[in-house]
XYZ file of C-alpha atoms in Angstrom:
586
model
C 3.293 -0.921 -53.330
C 4.732 1.716 -54.857
C 8.648 1.106 -54.976
C 10.802 3.314 -53.064
C 13.617 5.115 -54.913
C 12.232 5.295 -58.263
C 10.697 2.308 -60.963
C 12.220 -0.825 -60.926
C 13.892 -1.201 -64.336
C 15.248 2.242 -64.347
C 18.830 1.600 -62.904
C 19.485 -1.371 -65.699
C 18.756 0.814 -68.502
C 20.298 3.686 -66.997
C 23.307 1.557 -66.768
C 23.117 0.037 -70.642
C 22.706 3.641 -71.705
C 25.988 5.066 -70.134
C 27.719 2.094 -71.593
C 26.511 2.801 -75.059
C 27.268 6.299 -74.361
C 30.844 5.405 -73.133
C 31.265 3.198 -76.441
C 30.122 6.203 -78.603
C 32.743 8.539 -77.052
C 35.208 6.204 -77.563
C 34.536 5.621 -81.193
C 34.062 9.196 -81.842
C 37.806 9.978 -80.391
C 38.848 7.086 -82.541
C 37.212 9.024 -85.627
C 38.709 12.203 -84.556
C 41.999 10.347 -84.235
C 41.928 8.706 -87.761
C 40.721 11.760 -89.409
C 43.651 13.688 -87.854
C 45.790 11.160 -88.981
C 44.488 11.105 -92.789
C 44.572 14.818 -92.750
C 48.351 14.568 -91.775
C 49.010 11.837 -94.448
C 47.420 13.817 -97.189
C 49.960 16.495 -96.256
C 52.748 14.561 -96.467
C 51.141 12.935 -100.052
C 51.021 16.448 -101.187
C 54.512 17.296 -99.814
C 55.902 13.997 -101.501
C 53.841 14.639 -104.775
C 54.945 18.334 -104.959
C 58.594 17.364 -104.100
C 58.271 14.291 -106.918
C 57.186 16.856 -109.568
C 59.786 19.120 -108.742
C 62.539 16.489 -108.736
C 61.779 14.682 -111.983
C 64.306 16.594 -113.967
C 66.846 16.059 -111.134
C 66.444 12.532 -110.922
C 66.598 12.236 -114.512
C 69.869 13.838 -114.811
C 70.938 11.863 -111.388
C 70.174 8.721 -113.260
C 72.106 9.558 -116.154
C 74.843 10.617 -114.213
C 74.837 8.034 -111.774
C 73.112 5.134 -112.848
C 72.871 3.528 -109.348
C 71.519 6.565 -107.701
C 68.408 6.650 -109.930
C 67.791 2.952 -109.655
C 67.827 3.565 -105.889
C 65.619 6.626 -106.173
C 63.069 4.956 -108.255
C 62.728 2.132 -105.912
C 62.219 4.907 -103.057
C 59.440 6.628 -105.050
C 57.939 3.241 -105.974
C 57.680 2.520 -102.020
C 56.479 5.610 -101.526
C 53.714 5.371 -103.750
C 52.738 2.158 -102.505
C 52.824 3.181 -98.983
C 50.381 6.488 -99.942
C 48.060 3.945 -101.570
C 47.837 1.646 -98.650
C 47.400 4.906 -96.495
C 44.451 5.735 -98.608
C 43.035 2.292 -98.277
C 43.274 2.337 -94.756
C 41.328 5.743 -94.333
C 38.494 4.552 -96.469
C 38.353 1.343 -94.359
C 38.313 3.376 -91.246
C 36.081 5.776 -92.358
C 33.472 3.343 -93.448
C 33.816 1.233 -90.150
C 33.443 4.667 -88.229
C 30.056 5.288 -90.299
C 28.851 1.973 -89.694
C 29.934 2.140 -85.889
C 27.768 5.309 -86.044
C 25.065 3.972 -87.380
C 24.963 0.988 -85.126
C 24.778 3.023 -82.075
C 22.157 5.140 -83.202
C 20.000 2.051 -83.862
C 20.981 0.776 -80.242
C 20.367 4.071 -78.741
C 16.984 4.451 -80.517
C 15.992 0.834 -79.475
C 16.996 1.741 -75.893
C 15.571 4.928 -75.758
C 12.390 3.553 -77.041
C 12.308 0.770 -74.205
C 12.966 3.470 -71.574
C 10.225 5.329 -72.899
C 7.997 2.614 -72.413
C 8.947 1.398 -69.183
C 8.263 5.157 -67.778
C 4.971 5.190 -69.482
C 4.053 2.078 -67.693
C 5.626 3.038 -64.255
C 3.471 6.186 -64.945
C 0.755 4.242 -65.556
C 1.382 2.203 -62.398
C 2.158 5.214 -60.234
C -1.256 7.215 -61.273
C -3.078 3.764 -60.306
C -0.990 3.325 -56.936
C -2.087 7.092 -56.476
C -5.694 6.508 -56.784
C -5.412 3.227 -54.538
C -3.979 5.662 -52.093
C -6.485 8.022 -52.418
C -8.969 5.477 -51.823
C -6.963 4.181 -48.805
C -7.026 7.714 -47.263
C -10.472 8.328 -47.800
C -11.386 5.139 -46.050
C -8.936 5.776 -43.205
C -10.494 9.241 -42.754
C -13.922 7.946 -42.741
C -13.017 5.593 -40.608
C -11.291 7.940 -38.052
C -14.317 9.963 -38.267
C -16.937 7.137 -37.579
C -14.645 6.241 -34.636
C -14.546 9.860 -33.105
C -18.172 10.090 -33.648
C -18.552 6.768 -31.647
C -16.176 7.760 -29.494
C -18.075 10.965 -28.757
C -21.427 9.437 -28.514
C -19.924 6.804 -26.213
C -18.379 9.618 -23.874
C -21.718 11.709 -24.151
C -23.639 8.537 -23.296
C -21.332 7.784 -20.029
C -21.537 11.674 -19.374
C -25.319 11.653 -19.501
C -25.598 8.188 -17.701
C -23.013 9.573 -14.575
C -24.820 12.692 -14.253
C -28.188 10.639 -13.968
C -26.511 8.442 -11.622
C -25.272 11.410 -9.798
C -28.945 13.042 -10.003
C -30.178 10.151 -8.500
C -27.595 9.553 -5.969
C -26.374 5.973 -6.904
C -23.160 4.289 -6.215
C -20.934 3.870 -8.895
C -20.305 0.026 -9.633
C -17.512 -1.217 -11.691
C -16.741 -4.915 -12.106
C -13.285 -6.765 -12.998
C -12.887 -10.276 -14.057
C -9.779 -11.514 -13.480
C -7.727 -14.003 -15.692
C -7.307 -17.614 -14.862
C -4.292 -18.195 -12.407
C -2.470 -21.526 -11.263
C -4.291 -21.945 -7.929
C -7.713 -22.132 -9.956
C -6.518 -25.608 -11.249
C -5.507 -27.063 -7.953
C -7.751 -30.052 -7.130
C -8.847 -31.078 -3.481
C -8.225 -34.494 -2.484
C -12.071 -35.579 -2.130
C -13.088 -33.685 -5.511
C -13.352 -36.484 -8.253
C -11.530 -35.802 -11.504
C -14.964 -34.786 -13.494
C -16.051 -32.564 -11.151
C -12.149 -30.919 -11.074
C -12.540 -30.562 -14.899
C -15.744 -29.182 -14.663
C -14.315 -26.466 -11.820
C -11.788 -25.310 -14.554
C -14.128 -24.229 -17.062
C -14.693 -20.365 -17.354
C -18.148 -19.463 -16.614
C -18.108 -15.481 -16.194
C -17.344 -13.354 -19.245
C -17.707 -9.697 -20.218
C -19.956 -9.457 -23.386
C -19.161 -5.461 -23.544
C -17.969 -2.997 -21.567
C -21.064 -2.756 -19.225
C -22.387 -6.190 -19.065
C -21.414 -9.644 -17.509
C -22.618 -13.158 -18.532
C -22.829 -15.570 -15.820
C -23.042 -19.317 -17.572
C -25.196 -21.222 -14.232
C -25.541 -24.715 -14.409
C -26.328 -27.398 -12.057
C -26.240 -31.288 -12.353
C -29.534 -32.215 -13.923
C -30.829 -28.841 -14.626
C -30.706 -26.930 -17.873
C -28.029 -24.365 -17.995
C -29.145 -20.673 -17.266
C -27.097 -17.807 -18.483
C -27.468 -14.544 -16.175
C -26.709 -11.075 -16.934
C -25.806 -7.986 -14.686
C -25.272 -4.550 -15.867
C -22.671 -2.277 -14.501
C -21.239 1.050 -15.188
C -18.186 -0.301 -16.425
C -16.842 -3.785 -16.817
C -13.384 -5.130 -17.428
C -12.521 -8.152 -19.122
C -9.490 -10.627 -18.177
C -7.130 -9.127 -20.516
C -7.340 -5.390 -19.667
C -4.732 -3.630 -18.008
C -4.417 -1.436 -14.836
C -4.076 1.206 -16.934
C -7.475 1.023 -18.484
C -8.703 0.449 -14.951
C -7.420 3.546 -13.630
C -8.526 5.565 -16.347
C -11.828 5.226 -15.348
C -11.095 6.150 -11.892
C -9.058 9.237 -12.495
C -12.082 11.583 -13.185
C -12.973 11.285 -9.564
C -9.633 12.551 -8.352
C -10.581 15.392 -10.095
C -13.820 15.770 -8.278
C -11.999 15.492 -4.951
C -10.331 18.877 -5.947
C -13.286 20.291 -7.097
C -15.062 19.727 -3.733
C -16.367 16.279 -3.394
C -15.697 13.457 -0.867
C -14.667 10.388 -2.558
C -14.313 6.726 -1.495
C -12.887 4.003 -3.738
C -13.424 0.578 -2.687
C -12.430 -3.052 -3.765
C -15.197 -5.804 -2.997
C -14.862 -9.569 -4.101
C -14.091 -13.144 -2.679
C -10.489 -13.855 -1.645
C -8.172 -14.256 -4.618
C -10.362 -12.198 -6.969
C -7.960 -9.851 -7.522
C -8.856 -6.768 -5.057
C -5.604 -6.214 -3.831
C -3.717 -6.479 -7.253
C -6.269 -4.141 -8.267
C -5.871 -1.433 -5.483
C -2.366 -2.206 -5.156
C -0.676 -3.823 -7.431
C 1.849 -6.791 -7.612
C 4.659 -5.084 -5.683
C 2.571 -3.824 -3.018
C 0.402 -6.791 -2.556
C 3.271 -9.541 -2.390
C 6.358 -8.134 -1.793
C 5.516 -4.935 0.445
C 7.843 -2.902 -1.883
C 7.647 -0.251 -4.546
C 9.643 -0.526 -7.808
C 9.746 3.064 -9.676
C 11.168 1.570 -12.964
C 8.118 -0.688 -13.213
C 4.975 1.387 -13.049
C 2.659 -0.532 -15.742
C 1.369 -2.918 -12.956
C 1.054 -0.164 -10.440
C -2.770 -0.152 -8.534
C -5.385 2.264 -7.843
C -3.786 3.676 -4.527
C -0.480 4.426 -5.812
C -1.587 5.660 -8.927
C -4.545 7.662 -7.533
C -1.930 9.233 -5.428
C 0.475 10.035 -8.117
C -2.268 11.591 -10.052
C -3.624 13.655 -7.016
C -0.434 15.456 -6.650
C 0.018 16.055 -10.207
C -3.136 18.027 -10.100
C -2.296 19.639 -6.943
C 0.878 20.943 -8.359
C -1.228 22.785 -10.733
C -2.759 24.782 -7.928
C -1.318 27.851 -6.100
C 1.765 27.038 -4.004
C 0.501 26.393 -0.297
C -2.883 26.241 -0.906
C -3.438 22.666 -0.282
C -1.600 19.971 2.061
C -2.041 16.345 2.262
C -2.399 14.168 5.385
C -2.387 10.181 5.310
C -3.884 7.578 7.851
C -3.925 3.983 7.469
C -6.114 1.760 9.646
C -6.849 -1.674 9.249
C -10.268 -3.448 10.598
C -9.310 -6.652 12.064
C -11.441 -9.103 14.054
C -14.174 -6.288 14.012
C -11.075 -4.021 15.762
C -9.978 -0.934 14.340
C -6.081 -0.630 14.336
C -4.051 1.998 13.799
C -1.303 1.051 11.516
C 0.918 4.432 11.567
C 1.089 4.894 15.385
C 4.312 4.828 16.862
C 5.578 3.919 20.443
C 8.121 6.053 22.245
C 11.153 4.784 20.523
C 9.734 5.909 17.275
C 8.848 2.235 15.839
C 5.475 1.855 14.159
C 2.858 -0.627 15.421
C -0.614 -1.032 15.465
C -2.625 0.603 18.144
C -6.525 -0.445 18.699
C -8.796 2.902 18.161
C -12.295 3.164 18.623
C -14.827 4.533 16.074
C -17.141 7.023 17.336
C -20.418 9.102 15.664
C -19.772 12.929 16.150
C -22.714 15.223 17.149
C -22.892 16.266 13.458
C -23.805 12.580 12.735
C -20.233 11.534 11.269
C -17.973 8.946 11.934
C -14.839 9.854 13.615
C -11.560 8.054 15.091
C -10.324 9.709 18.153
C -6.442 9.626 18.485
C -5.962 8.308 14.972
C -2.411 9.218 13.493
C -2.220 11.765 10.372
C 1.307 12.012 8.529
C 1.521 14.714 6.325
C 3.174 13.757 2.701
C 4.291 16.381 0.286
C 4.454 13.600 -2.538
C 3.458 10.352 -3.848
C 7.051 8.592 -2.466
C 6.318 9.639 0.943
C 2.967 8.410 0.981
C 4.220 5.192 -0.770
C 6.528 5.032 2.005
C 3.689 5.516 5.048
C 1.542 2.672 3.109
C 4.333 0.181 2.771
C 4.983 0.505 6.486
C 1.427 0.086 7.420
C 1.240 -2.911 5.053
C 3.978 -4.610 6.816
C 1.792 -4.637 9.988
C -1.223 -5.699 7.622
C -2.601 -9.378 9.167
C -1.918 -12.151 6.157
C -2.297 -15.753 6.429
C -1.945 -18.320 3.536
C -4.697 -20.169 2.631
C -5.666 -23.036 0.027
C -7.415 -20.292 -2.128
C -4.695 -17.519 -1.855
C -0.874 -17.481 -0.569
C -1.275 -13.791 0.369
C -4.885 -13.599 2.024
C -5.494 -10.544 3.575
C -7.033 -11.269 6.603
C -8.323 -7.368 7.478
C -9.753 -4.521 5.679
C -7.305 -1.724 4.734
C -8.682 1.636 4.768
C -6.148 4.452 3.559
C -7.301 7.552 3.827
C -5.831 11.143 2.125
C -7.186 14.391 3.927
C -6.760 17.208 1.346
C -6.966 20.364 3.096
C -7.459 23.726 1.309
C -6.591 27.202 3.048
C -9.106 29.835 1.892
C -9.690 33.492 2.874
C -12.687 33.892 4.997
C -14.067 36.206 2.475
C -15.016 33.114 -0.058
C -15.887 30.480 2.434
C -19.386 29.594 2.230
C -21.944 29.444 4.883
C -22.400 25.341 4.101
C -19.228 24.922 5.900
C -20.312 25.413 9.249
C -19.619 21.751 10.198
C -15.858 22.071 9.091
C -13.450 22.993 11.961
C -11.309 25.779 11.796
C -7.493 24.483 12.068
C -6.075 25.190 15.538
C -2.408 25.591 13.799
C -3.652 28.695 12.115
C -4.469 30.303 15.466
C -0.791 30.429 16.184
C 0.534 30.944 12.475
C -0.821 33.832 10.208
C 0.862 32.698 6.995
C -0.115 29.353 5.421
C 2.902 27.282 6.190
C 3.204 23.699 5.125
C 2.426 21.550 8.250
C 4.955 18.711 9.602
C 2.458 16.215 11.159
C -1.251 16.580 12.790
C -2.088 14.709 15.882
C -5.413 15.234 17.186
C -3.710 15.043 20.714
C -1.689 18.066 20.214
C -3.032 21.177 21.633
C -1.452 24.271 19.608
C -3.845 26.874 21.105
C -2.141 26.510 24.425
C 0.833 28.530 22.351
C 0.405 32.350 22.996
C -0.272 34.104 19.839
C -0.080 37.773 19.013
C -2.994 40.030 18.078
C -1.743 40.467 14.715
C -1.470 36.580 14.275
C -4.836 36.087 15.646
C -6.400 38.790 13.169
C -5.002 36.991 10.325
C -5.719 33.699 11.378
C -9.168 34.833 11.501
C -9.135 35.529 7.927
C -8.163 32.005 7.046
C -10.412 29.038 6.900
C -9.598 25.664 5.895
C -11.775 23.231 3.694
C -11.277 19.640 3.790
C -11.976 16.798 1.259
C -11.299 13.314 1.869
C -10.252 10.370 -0.706
C -10.858 6.971 1.178
C -9.221 4.019 -0.538
C -10.626 0.787 0.708
C -9.116 -2.874 0.097
C -11.511 -5.089 1.504
C -10.706 -8.504 3.165
C -12.128 -11.316 0.886
C -15.083 -13.409 1.574
C -14.272 -16.955 1.578
C -16.215 -20.329 1.668
C -14.601 -22.192 4.808
C -14.412 -25.424 3.074
C -12.950 -24.257 0.270
C -10.054 -22.183 1.937
C -9.023 -24.677 4.576
C -8.858 -22.671 7.375
C -8.840 -23.513 10.991
C -8.248 -22.414 14.456
C -7.391 -18.717 14.608
C -7.806 -18.275 10.881
C -11.279 -19.619 11.014
C -12.172 -17.077 13.231
C -10.810 -14.258 11.281
C -13.013 -15.719 8.244
C -15.837 -15.358 10.331
C -15.625 -11.596 11.163
C -14.613 -10.925 7.799
C -17.866 -12.682 6.660
C -20.038 -10.783 9.285
C -18.401 -7.533 8.607
C -19.113 -8.257 5.036
C -22.631 -9.125 5.371
C -22.955 -6.079 7.720
C -21.920 -3.954 4.559
C -24.399 -5.688 2.495
C -27.335 -5.221 5.405
C -26.496 -1.664 5.110
C -26.588 -1.150 1.596
C -30.038 -3.229 1.591
C -31.375 -0.721 4.381
C -30.304 2.403 2.421
C -31.911 0.850 -0.782
C -35.224 -0.019 0.590
C -35.026 3.514 2.572
C -35.558 2.362 6.128
C -35.556 4.536 8.917
C -32.629 2.818 10.803
C -29.553 1.941 9.069
C -27.374 -0.507 10.914
C -24.115 1.230 10.809
C -22.846 -0.035 14.021
C -23.636 -3.582 13.586
C -19.495 -3.776 12.535
C -16.889 -1.374 12.851
C -16.300 -1.597 9.171
C -19.434 -0.162 8.197
C -19.524 2.586 11.327
C -15.936 3.616 9.611
C -17.332 3.617 6.115
C -20.614 5.186 7.359
C -19.869 8.605 5.677
C -18.746 7.201 2.438
C -21.768 4.416 2.132
C -24.473 6.631 3.264
C -23.070 9.855 3.514
C -21.811 12.608 1.075
C -18.983 10.734 -0.967
C -18.947 9.678 -4.379
C -18.336 6.024 -4.044
C -17.235 3.548 -6.482
C -17.406 -0.070 -5.814
C -15.001 -2.430 -7.712
C -16.053 -5.765 -7.764
C -13.672 -8.104 -8.322
C -14.862 -11.785 -9.420
C -12.961 -15.210 -10.910
C -14.034 -16.651 -14.172
C -13.931 -20.227 -13.021
C -16.722 -22.404 -12.484
C -15.093 -23.683 -9.472
C -15.858 -20.064 -7.477
C -19.494 -19.551 -9.348
C -21.067 -19.367 -5.534
C -18.869 -16.658 -4.683
C -18.827 -14.773 -7.995
C -22.480 -14.847 -7.755
C -22.748 -13.470 -4.249
C -20.370 -10.526 -5.410
C -22.270 -9.725 -8.615
C -25.688 -9.453 -6.289
C -23.701 -7.192 -3.960
C -22.842 -5.143 -6.760
C -26.315 -5.082 -8.184
C -27.882 -4.128 -4.513
C -25.268 -1.180 -4.351
C -26.594 -0.091 -7.586
C -29.868 0.408 -6.117
C -28.820 2.577 -3.351
C -30.419 6.030 -3.751
C -28.389 8.664 -1.275
C -29.742 12.096 -2.705
C -27.709 14.346 -4.742
C -24.305 13.982 -3.800
C -22.775 17.141 -1.605
C -20.715 19.190 -3.166
C -17.981 21.726 -1.299
C -17.949 25.138 -3.336
C -14.126 25.806 -3.096
C -12.954 29.200 -4.235
C -11.307 29.299 -7.794
C -7.804 29.504 -7.324
C -5.427 30.451 -9.859
C -1.787 29.345 -10.289
C 1.012 31.591 -8.873
C 3.921 32.062 -11.152
């Protein structure tokens, strides 16, 4: 790797060079001081010599006149000459020392400089080699990125072509999610032998790729058989809720493009259907935590994405109404109905078929919501009434089929309203208000047409039409084996109704796949309620949820068979409601 902050030995040599430079400067200053002192001594010597020359005669006279003074002066002169000699010797020694020091400094400086240059050259060579490696790595990364992007483009293109083919053929989209092993998978029954219990802990269902499920089928005394199932998308046990919803989100765009959409979770009890559709907070605690959104299921995420898409549309051109029902023991219950005190409680409703051949639930409660939080608040209210009983397979087993429906109403001008919308009715509230105000609640029992309206309001209302699309989010109750779940009494009766309704759903798919003249929608309230989604004009996504354990092999094979049968259904090209292009106003 390329060292940060320069080459490795640089700071050491730089410090050594600074030390030598400091010593050289000190020696140079010492030489200058000695030279200055030498010059001063020379001046003193010249002065002494001149003084001595001038004073020889005077000294002789003084000697002759004063013997003691002559001796003293001679002694002083002798001492002066000796001092001058010593100073000259010191100057020579200092000069020689300064020359030697300068030469030594030059030698050391040249040696250090050579070492530094050698190190710099070595580092430059290393840098060049590192740059070559970096260029090669960058080229490889670019190539890898190009190949990855090309692969993703081809993958998306293949999926788009496949989806187009599916749309043209009218088939139902089927995704399969394999949940991870859970603690209750390892719980052994009293009558189960240890060897059989150990074999039941083995995983037999795997995701080979993102479109194929492999199931290892084995029976005592028979050779194991590997069976594969193909679906539009397969999720392994490690893939997150984000990954699952990423493949669901495009359907919400289709919803605002004019398609009805239905997303349905199918599988045995404890296979992860409610977790996939709601998430752990709504599944077990009937609460919603804003801070932890990574585990949210399809229903809350779909609502958030739907309102995000609506926020990009012109204000007032869309509104959303919600209904929540459950099918329990082959009866439909309205989970948003309220008593005279305003308390929510479930009321039994009927399912009828309209003259246009559509399924409808008269007197069903619809609540208008303005954002995802209001929607989740209503769903939580409905979930609190949903029937749940613990079983040996799942502690929070749902004993009913949950159907959450969001009806998106688009207000358009009569000039842009297509003739194919003859089956849609004009909203009665438009007869009393000319402007597109946001409604508070829709109740099929209300009769707004009884109120008086002015001619101007009626004329304005006649120019406005409404276009409705519907998103159905279905969390089916799980199919289960009575012997494995251990249910008795009322729970056993619930299991019977659940299995019969799921069997009726399979019969409906089989009849549509075989193109029979009669499709038995009315054999069950569930199939009657979902008639428009399963056999109608909605884009239907079936999310199969299976367990990987050998313990639930029979139930997993039944779910995979259901998904395979659903893929064979041909319903004709899905009907699209041609909405006018609406630009967002500032």
